[in-house]
Coordinates of C-alpha atoms and ligand atoms in Angstrom, one line a residue:
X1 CA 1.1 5.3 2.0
X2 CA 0.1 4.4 5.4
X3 CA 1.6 3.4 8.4
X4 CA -0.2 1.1 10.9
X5 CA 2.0 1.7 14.2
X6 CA -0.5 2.0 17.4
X7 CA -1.1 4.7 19.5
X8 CA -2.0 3.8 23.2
X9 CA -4.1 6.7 25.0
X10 CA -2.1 7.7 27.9
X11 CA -5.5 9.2 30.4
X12 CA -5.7 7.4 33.4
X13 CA -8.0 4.8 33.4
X14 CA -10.5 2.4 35.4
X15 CA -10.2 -1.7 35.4
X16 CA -12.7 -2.3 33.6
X17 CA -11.5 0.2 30.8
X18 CA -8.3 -1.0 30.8
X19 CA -9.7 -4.5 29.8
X20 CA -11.7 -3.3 27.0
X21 CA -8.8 -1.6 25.3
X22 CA -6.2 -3.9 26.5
X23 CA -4.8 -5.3 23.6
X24 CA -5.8 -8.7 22.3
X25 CA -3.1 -11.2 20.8
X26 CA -4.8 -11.5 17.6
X27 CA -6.8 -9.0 15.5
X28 CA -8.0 -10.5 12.0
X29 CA -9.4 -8.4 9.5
X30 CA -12.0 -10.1 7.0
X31 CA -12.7 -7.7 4.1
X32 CA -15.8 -7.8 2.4
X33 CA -17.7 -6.4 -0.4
X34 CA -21.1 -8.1 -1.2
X35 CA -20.6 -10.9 1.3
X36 CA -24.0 -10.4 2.6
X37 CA -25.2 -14.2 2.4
X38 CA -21.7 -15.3 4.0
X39 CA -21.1 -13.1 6.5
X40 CA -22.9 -14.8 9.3
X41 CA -21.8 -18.1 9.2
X42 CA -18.4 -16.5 8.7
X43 CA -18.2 -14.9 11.9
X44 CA -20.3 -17.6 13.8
X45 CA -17.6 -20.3 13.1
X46 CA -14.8 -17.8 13.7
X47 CA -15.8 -16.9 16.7
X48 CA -16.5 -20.0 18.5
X49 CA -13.5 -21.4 17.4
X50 CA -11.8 -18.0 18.9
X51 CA -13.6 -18.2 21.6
X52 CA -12.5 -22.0 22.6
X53 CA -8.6 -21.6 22.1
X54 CA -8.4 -17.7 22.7
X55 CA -10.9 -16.6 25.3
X56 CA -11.3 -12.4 24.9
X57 CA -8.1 -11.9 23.6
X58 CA -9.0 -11.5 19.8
X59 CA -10.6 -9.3 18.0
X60 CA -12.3 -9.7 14.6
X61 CA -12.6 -6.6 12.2
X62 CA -14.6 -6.4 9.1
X63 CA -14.0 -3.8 6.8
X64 CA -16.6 -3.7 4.3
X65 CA -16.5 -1.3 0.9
X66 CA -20.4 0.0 1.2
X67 CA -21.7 -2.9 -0.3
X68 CA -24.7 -2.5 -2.2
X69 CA -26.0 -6.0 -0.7
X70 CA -25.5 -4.1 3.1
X71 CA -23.0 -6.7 4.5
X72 CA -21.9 -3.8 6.8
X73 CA -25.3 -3.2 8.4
X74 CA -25.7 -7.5 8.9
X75 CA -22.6 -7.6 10.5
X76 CA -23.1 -4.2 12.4
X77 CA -26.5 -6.6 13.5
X78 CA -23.6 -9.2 14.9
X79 CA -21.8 -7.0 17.2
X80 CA -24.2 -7.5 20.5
X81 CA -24.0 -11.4 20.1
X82 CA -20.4 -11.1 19.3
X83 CA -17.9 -8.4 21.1
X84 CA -15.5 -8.9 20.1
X85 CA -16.3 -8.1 16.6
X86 CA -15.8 -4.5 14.7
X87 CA -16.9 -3.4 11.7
X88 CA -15.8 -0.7 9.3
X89 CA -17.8 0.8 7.1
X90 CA -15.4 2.6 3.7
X91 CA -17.5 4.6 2.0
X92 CA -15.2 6.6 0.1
X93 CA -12.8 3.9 -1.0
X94 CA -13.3 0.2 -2.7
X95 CA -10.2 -2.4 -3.4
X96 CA -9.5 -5.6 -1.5
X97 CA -5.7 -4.7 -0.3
X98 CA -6.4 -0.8 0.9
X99 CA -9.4 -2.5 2.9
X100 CA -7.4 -4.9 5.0
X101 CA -4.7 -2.1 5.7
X102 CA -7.3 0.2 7.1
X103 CA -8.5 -2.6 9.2
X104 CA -5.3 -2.8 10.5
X105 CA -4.9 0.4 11.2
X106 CA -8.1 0.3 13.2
X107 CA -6.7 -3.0 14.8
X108 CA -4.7 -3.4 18.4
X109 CA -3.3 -6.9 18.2
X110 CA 0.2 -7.7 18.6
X111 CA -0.6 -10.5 15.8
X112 CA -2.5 -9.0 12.6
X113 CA -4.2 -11.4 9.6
X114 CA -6.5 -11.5 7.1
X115 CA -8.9 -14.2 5.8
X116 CA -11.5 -13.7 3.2
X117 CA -15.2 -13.3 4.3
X118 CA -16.6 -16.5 1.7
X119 CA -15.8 -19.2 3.7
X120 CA -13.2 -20.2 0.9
X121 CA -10.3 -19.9 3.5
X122 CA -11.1 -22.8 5.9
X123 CA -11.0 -21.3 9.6
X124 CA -9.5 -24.1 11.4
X125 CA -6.5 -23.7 9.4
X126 CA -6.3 -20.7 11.7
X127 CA -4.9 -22.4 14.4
X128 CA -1.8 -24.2 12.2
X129 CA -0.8 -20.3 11.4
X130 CA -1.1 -19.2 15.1
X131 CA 1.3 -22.6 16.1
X132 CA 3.5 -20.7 13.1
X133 CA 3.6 -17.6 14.7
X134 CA 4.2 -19.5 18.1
X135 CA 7.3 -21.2 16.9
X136 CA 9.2 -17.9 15.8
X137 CA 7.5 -17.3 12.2
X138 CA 7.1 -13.2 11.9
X139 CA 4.3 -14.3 9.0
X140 CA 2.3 -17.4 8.6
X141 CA 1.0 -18.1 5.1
X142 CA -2.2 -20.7 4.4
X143 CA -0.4 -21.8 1.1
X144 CA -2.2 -24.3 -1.6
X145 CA 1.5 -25.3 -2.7
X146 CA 2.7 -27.3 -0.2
X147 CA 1.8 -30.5 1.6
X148 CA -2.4 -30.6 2.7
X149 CA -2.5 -27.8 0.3
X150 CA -4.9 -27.7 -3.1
X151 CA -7.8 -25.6 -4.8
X152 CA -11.1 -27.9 -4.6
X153 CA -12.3 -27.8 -8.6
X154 CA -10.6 -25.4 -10.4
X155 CA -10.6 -25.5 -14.0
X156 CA -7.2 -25.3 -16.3
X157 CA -7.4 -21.9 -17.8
X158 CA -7.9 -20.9 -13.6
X159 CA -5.1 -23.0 -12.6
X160 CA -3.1 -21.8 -16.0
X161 CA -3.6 -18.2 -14.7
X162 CA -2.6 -18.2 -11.3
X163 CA 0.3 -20.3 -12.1
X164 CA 1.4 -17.5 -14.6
X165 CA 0.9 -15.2 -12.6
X166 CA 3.2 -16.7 -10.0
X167 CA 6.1 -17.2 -12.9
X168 CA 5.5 -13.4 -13.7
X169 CA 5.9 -12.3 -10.0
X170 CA 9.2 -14.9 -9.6
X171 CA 11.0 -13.3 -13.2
X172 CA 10.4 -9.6 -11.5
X173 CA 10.6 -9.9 -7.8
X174 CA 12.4 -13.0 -7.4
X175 CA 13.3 -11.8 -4.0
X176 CA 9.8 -11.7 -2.8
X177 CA 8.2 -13.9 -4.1
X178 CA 10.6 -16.8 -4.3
X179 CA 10.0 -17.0 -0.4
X180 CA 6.6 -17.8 -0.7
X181 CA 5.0 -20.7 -2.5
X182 CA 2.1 -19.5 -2.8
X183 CA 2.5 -15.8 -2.9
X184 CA -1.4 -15.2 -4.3
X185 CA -2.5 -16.3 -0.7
X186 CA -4.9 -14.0 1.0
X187 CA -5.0 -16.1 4.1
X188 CA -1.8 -15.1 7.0
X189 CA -1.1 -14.2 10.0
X190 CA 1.8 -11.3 10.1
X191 CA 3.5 -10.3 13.8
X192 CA 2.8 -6.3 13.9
X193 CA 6.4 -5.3 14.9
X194 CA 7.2 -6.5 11.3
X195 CA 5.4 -4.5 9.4
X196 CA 4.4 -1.4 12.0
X197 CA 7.0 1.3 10.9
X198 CA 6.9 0.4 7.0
X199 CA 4.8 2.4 4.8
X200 CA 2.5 0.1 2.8
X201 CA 0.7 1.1 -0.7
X202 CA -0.4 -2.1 -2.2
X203 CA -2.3 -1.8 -5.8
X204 CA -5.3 -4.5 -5.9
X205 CA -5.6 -7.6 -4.8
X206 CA -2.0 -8.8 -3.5
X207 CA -1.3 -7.6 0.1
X208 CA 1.1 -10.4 1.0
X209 CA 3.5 -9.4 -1.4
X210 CA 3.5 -5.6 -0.3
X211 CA 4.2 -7.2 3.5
X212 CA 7.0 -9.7 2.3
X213 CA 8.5 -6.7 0.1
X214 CA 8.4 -4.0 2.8
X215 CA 8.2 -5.8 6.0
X216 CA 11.0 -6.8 8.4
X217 CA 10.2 -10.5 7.9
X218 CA 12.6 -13.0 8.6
X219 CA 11.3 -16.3 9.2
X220 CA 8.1 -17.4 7.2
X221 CA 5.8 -20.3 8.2
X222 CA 3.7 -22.1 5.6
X223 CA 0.5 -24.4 6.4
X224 CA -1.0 -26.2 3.6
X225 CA -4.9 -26.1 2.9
X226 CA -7.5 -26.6 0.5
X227 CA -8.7 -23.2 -1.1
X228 CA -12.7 -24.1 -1.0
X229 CA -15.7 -23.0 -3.4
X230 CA -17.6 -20.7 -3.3
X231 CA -20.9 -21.6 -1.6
X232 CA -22.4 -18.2 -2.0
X233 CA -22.0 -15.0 -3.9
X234 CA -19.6 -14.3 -6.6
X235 CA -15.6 -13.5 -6.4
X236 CA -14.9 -9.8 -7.4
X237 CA -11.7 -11.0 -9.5
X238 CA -12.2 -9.6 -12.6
X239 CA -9.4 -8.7 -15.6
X240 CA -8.4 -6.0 -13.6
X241 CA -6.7 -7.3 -10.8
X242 CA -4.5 -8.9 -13.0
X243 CA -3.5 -5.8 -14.2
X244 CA -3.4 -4.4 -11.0
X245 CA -1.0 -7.1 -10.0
X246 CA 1.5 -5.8 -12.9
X247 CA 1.5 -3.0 -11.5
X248 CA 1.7 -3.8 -8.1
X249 CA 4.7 -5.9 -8.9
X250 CA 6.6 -2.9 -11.2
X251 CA 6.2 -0.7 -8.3
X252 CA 7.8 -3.0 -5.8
X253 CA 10.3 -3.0 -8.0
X254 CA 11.2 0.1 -8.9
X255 CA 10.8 1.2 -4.9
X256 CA 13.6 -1.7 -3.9
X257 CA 16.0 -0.5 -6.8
X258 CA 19.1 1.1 -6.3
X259 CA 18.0 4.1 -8.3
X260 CA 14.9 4.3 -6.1
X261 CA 17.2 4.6 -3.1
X262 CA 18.9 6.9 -4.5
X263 CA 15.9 9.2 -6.2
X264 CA 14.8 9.2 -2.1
X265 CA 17.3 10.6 -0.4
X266 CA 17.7 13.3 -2.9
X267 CA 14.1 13.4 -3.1
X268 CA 13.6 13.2 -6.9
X269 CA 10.0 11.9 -7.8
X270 CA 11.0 9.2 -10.0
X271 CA 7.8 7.5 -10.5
X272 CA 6.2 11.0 -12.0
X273 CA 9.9 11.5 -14.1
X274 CA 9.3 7.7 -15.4
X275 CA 6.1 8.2 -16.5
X276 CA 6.2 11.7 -18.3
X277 CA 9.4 10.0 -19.9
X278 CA 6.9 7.4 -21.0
X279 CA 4.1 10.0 -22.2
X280 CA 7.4 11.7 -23.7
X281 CA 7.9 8.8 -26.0
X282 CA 4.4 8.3 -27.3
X283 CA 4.9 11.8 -28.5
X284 CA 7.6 11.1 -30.6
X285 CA 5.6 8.1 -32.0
X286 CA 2.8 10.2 -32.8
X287 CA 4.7 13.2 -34.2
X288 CA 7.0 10.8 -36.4
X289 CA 3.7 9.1 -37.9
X290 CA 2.0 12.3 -38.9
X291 CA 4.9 14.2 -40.2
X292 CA 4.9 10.8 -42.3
X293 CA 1.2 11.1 -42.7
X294 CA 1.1 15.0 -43.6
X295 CA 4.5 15.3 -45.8
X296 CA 5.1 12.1 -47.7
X297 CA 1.7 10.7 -48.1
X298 CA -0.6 13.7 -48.3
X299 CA 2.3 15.7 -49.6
X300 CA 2.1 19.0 -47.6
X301 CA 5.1 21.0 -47.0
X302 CA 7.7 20.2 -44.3
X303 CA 7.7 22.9 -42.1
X304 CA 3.6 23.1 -41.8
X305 CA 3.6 19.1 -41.4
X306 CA 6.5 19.7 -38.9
X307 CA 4.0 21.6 -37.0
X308 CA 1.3 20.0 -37.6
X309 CA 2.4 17.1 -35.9
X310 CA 4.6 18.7 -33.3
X311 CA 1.0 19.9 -32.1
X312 CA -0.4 17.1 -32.3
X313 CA 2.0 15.6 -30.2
X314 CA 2.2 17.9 -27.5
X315 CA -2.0 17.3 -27.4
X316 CA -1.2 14.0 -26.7
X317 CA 1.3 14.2 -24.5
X318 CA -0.7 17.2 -22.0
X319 CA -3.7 14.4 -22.3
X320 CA -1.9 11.5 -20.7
X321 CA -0.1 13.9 -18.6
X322 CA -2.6 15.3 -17.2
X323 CA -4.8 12.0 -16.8
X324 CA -1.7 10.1 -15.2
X325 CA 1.8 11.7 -14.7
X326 CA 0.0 14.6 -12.7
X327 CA -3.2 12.8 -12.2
X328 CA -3.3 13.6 -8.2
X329 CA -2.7 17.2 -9.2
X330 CA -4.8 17.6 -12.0
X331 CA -8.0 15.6 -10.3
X332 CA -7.8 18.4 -7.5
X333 CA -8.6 21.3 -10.3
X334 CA -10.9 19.8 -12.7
X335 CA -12.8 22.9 -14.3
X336 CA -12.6 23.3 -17.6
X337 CA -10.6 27.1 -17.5
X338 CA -7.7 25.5 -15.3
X339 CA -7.6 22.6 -17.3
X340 CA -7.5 25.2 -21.0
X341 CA -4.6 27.0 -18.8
X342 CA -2.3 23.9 -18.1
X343 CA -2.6 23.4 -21.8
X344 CA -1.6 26.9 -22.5
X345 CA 1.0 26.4 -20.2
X346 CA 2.2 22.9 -21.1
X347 CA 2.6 24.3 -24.9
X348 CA 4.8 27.2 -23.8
X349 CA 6.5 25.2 -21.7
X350 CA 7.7 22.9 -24.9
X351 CA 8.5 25.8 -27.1
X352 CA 10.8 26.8 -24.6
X353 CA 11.9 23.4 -24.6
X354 CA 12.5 23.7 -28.6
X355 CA 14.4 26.6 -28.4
X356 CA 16.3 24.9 -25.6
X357 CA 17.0 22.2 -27.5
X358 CA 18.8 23.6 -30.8
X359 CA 20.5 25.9 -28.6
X360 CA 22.1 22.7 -27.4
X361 CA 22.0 21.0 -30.2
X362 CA 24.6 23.7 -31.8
X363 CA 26.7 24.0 -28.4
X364 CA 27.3 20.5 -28.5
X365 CA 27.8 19.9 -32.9
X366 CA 29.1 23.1 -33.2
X367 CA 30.7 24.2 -30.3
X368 CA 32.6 20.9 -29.2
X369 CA 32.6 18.8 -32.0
X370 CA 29.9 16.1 -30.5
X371 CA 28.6 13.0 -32.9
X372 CA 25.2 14.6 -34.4
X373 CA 23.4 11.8 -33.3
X374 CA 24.8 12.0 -30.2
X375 CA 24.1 15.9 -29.4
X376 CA 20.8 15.5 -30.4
X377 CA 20.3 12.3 -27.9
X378 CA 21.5 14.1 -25.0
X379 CA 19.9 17.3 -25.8
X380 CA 17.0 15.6 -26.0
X381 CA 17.6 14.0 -22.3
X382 CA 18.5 17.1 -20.8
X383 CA 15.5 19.1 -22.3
X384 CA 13.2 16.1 -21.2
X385 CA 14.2 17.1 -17.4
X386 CA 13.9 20.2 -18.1
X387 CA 10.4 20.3 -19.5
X388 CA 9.2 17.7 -16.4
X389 CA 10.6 20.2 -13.7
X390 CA 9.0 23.5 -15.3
X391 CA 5.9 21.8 -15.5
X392 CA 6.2 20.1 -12.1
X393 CA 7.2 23.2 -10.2
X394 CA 5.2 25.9 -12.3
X395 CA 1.9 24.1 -13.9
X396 CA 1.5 20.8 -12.3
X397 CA 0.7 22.2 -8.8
X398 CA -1.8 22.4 -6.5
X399 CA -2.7 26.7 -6.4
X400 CA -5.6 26.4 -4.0
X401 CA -6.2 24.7 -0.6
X402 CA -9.2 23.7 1.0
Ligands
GDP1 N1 -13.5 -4.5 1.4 C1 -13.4 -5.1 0.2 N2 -13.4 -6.5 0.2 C2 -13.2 -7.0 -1.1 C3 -13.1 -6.3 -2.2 N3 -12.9 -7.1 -3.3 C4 -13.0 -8.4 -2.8 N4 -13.2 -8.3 -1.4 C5 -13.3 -9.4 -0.5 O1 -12.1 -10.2 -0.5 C6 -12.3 -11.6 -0.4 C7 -11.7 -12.3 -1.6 O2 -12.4 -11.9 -2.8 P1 -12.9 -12.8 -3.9 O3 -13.7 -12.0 -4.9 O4 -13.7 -14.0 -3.2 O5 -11.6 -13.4 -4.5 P2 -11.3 -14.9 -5.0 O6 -11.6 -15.8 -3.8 O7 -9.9 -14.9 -5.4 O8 -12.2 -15.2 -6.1 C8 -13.8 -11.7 -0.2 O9 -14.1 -11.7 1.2 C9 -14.3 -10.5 -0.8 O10 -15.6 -10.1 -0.3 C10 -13.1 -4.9 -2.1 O11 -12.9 -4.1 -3.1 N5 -13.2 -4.4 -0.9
MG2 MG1 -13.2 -15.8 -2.7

């Protein structure tokens, strides 16, 4: 999560100091990532059109990804013909959204935005959003859905997909993005006080719809313009951002639920719960189709196929667990003797959880008369907390710091 609120050094300072940091109106962030043959003429047109309506108080940020084409080191090559440009180098991180929050972090305008470093986003339509902002709008969006709006020549299965995508986003956030009309837009303007205290952690591509869903945004402005081609290089949009997108949406979510709320103030990590829960159930799958496989088609006896697959399963489950429920943990201690211990522990862990289990089991059938069925369902629930907080609190953790 990060937060973007600004710092302002409180030394003393000369004039001519104060004017360099004083803080420009606008501060637009282009991301890039092997935008080496558009660069140029990218900030060429932005910055004599910046320079004619806003005079030294803008600033222009590029936050490039390491490209292997070197757009970083052209437009490092910019900066002496054009001040009030900066660029960011990320050498350790790659993905469209996390780039245009770090150059907002980096950033000191009152007014932050984003426009894509291809020349698709046409920059005049920079000045409709700044009238936006102007007239009271906290965020001004370039959208391709309303009046003056379009995408030059994009072919149906393109037009098929975004549109879907759109439909997606409406049946699970309809809150967010049923304010927008064109909620894929990577063109806006947003004011800083709206989005300066709230964390953002966008997944891929979509940072609009992490700054409508967490921001303080009350009144949205919408210009129309035509989303152009591509004159040179390729876009980065590959089957992955759509997934990305799923999950970006799911988490927004889950984070503005109730149950979220809740899971916060008593600080219960209900992400990590939801998706051991998840690993949980691909266990029972897998141990319900072997003990099919072992004992009814291969015939071997019960209580060995009962094993047999209860192994299996647990196998499975530490895999996943390990790769994505505890994946932040995990990544931190990678050699092959910690990762043989979590396994150890992981499997003592769920033979406690066994035991646990008929112990409960019989409480609840024999002790107080419970449906079978019943018992078993909420033993079954309260061993599955029981197992995630053992292994979340005793192997799931980080032993070493650096
Ligand atoms: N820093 C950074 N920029 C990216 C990344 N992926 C895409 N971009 C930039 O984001 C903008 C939009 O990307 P593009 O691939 O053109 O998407 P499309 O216009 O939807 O096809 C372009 O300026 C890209 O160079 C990334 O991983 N990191
Ligand atoms: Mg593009």
């Amino acid at each position: 999560m990060s937060n973007i609120a600004l710092e302002i050094p409180s030394i003393p300072i000369s004039v001519e100091e104060a004017e360099k940091i004083r803080q420009p109106y606008l501060s637009l962030v282009i991301p890039t990532y092997n935008e080496g043959r558009n660069i140029v003429r990218m900030i060429e047109t932005l910055s004599q059109l910046l320079d004619a309506s806003l005079p030294s108080d803008y600033e222009l940020v590029v936050v490039d990804d390491d490209s292997p084409d070197r757009t970083w080191e052209i437009a490092e090559g910019l900066i002496d013909r054009y001040p009030q440009l900066q660029v960011i180098r990320r050498q350790q991180e790659r993905g469209l959204s996390t780039a245009v929050i770090r150059g907002w972090q980096a950033a000191r305008g009152e007014v932050l935005g984003v426009i894509d470093g291809d020349l698709q986003h046409p920059p005049e339509i920079l000045f409709k959003l700044l009238h936006e902002i102007k007239q009271g709008a906290d965020l001004a969006v370039a959208s391709r859905h309303v009046e003056g709006g379009g995408v030059s020549s994009w072919s149906v299965i393109r037009r098929f997909l975004s549109r879907g995508a759109q439909v997606l986003g409406l049946v699970i956030l309809p809150r967010v993005l049923g304010r927008l009309t064109d909620p894929m837009s990577g063109y806006f303007l947003v004011k800083r006080k709206a989005i300066a205290s709230r964390p953002l952690s966008p997944v891929g591509y979509k940072i609009l719809i992490e700054v409508v869903g967490r921001g303080d945004i009350q009144q949205i402005g919408e210009v129309g313009y035509v989303f152009q081609e591509r004159q040179a290089g390729e876009s980065k949009v590959t089957w992955r951002q759509y997934r990305d997108y799923l999950h970006h949406l799911l988490r927004l979510r889950l984070s503005s639920g109730r149950i979220n709320r809740l899971a916060q103030k008593i600080n219960f990590p209900l992400g990590r719960f939801l998706r051991f829960g998840f690993v949980g159930l691909s266990g029972v799958v897998i141990d319900m189709g072997l003990l099919y496989l072992f004992h009814t088609v291969w015939g071997v006896a019960l209580t060995r196929s009962a094993i047999f697959a209860a192994e299996f399963a647990i196998l499975n489950n530490f895999f996943w667990n390990d790769r994505w429920t505890f994946a932040d943990v995990a990544r931190q201690q990678r050699s092959p003797s910690k990762v043989f211990k979590r396994l150890l522990k992981f499997n003592l862990v769920c033979l406690m959880g066994l035991i646990l289990k008929v112990l409960l089991l019989n409480i609840l059938f024999n002790g107080l008369g419970v449906n079978a069925y019943l018992a078993n369902l909420v033993a079954i629930a309260i061993v599955t907390v029981w197992n995630f907080w053992i292994n979340l609190k005793l192997n799931w953790r980080v032993t070493e710091t650096q």
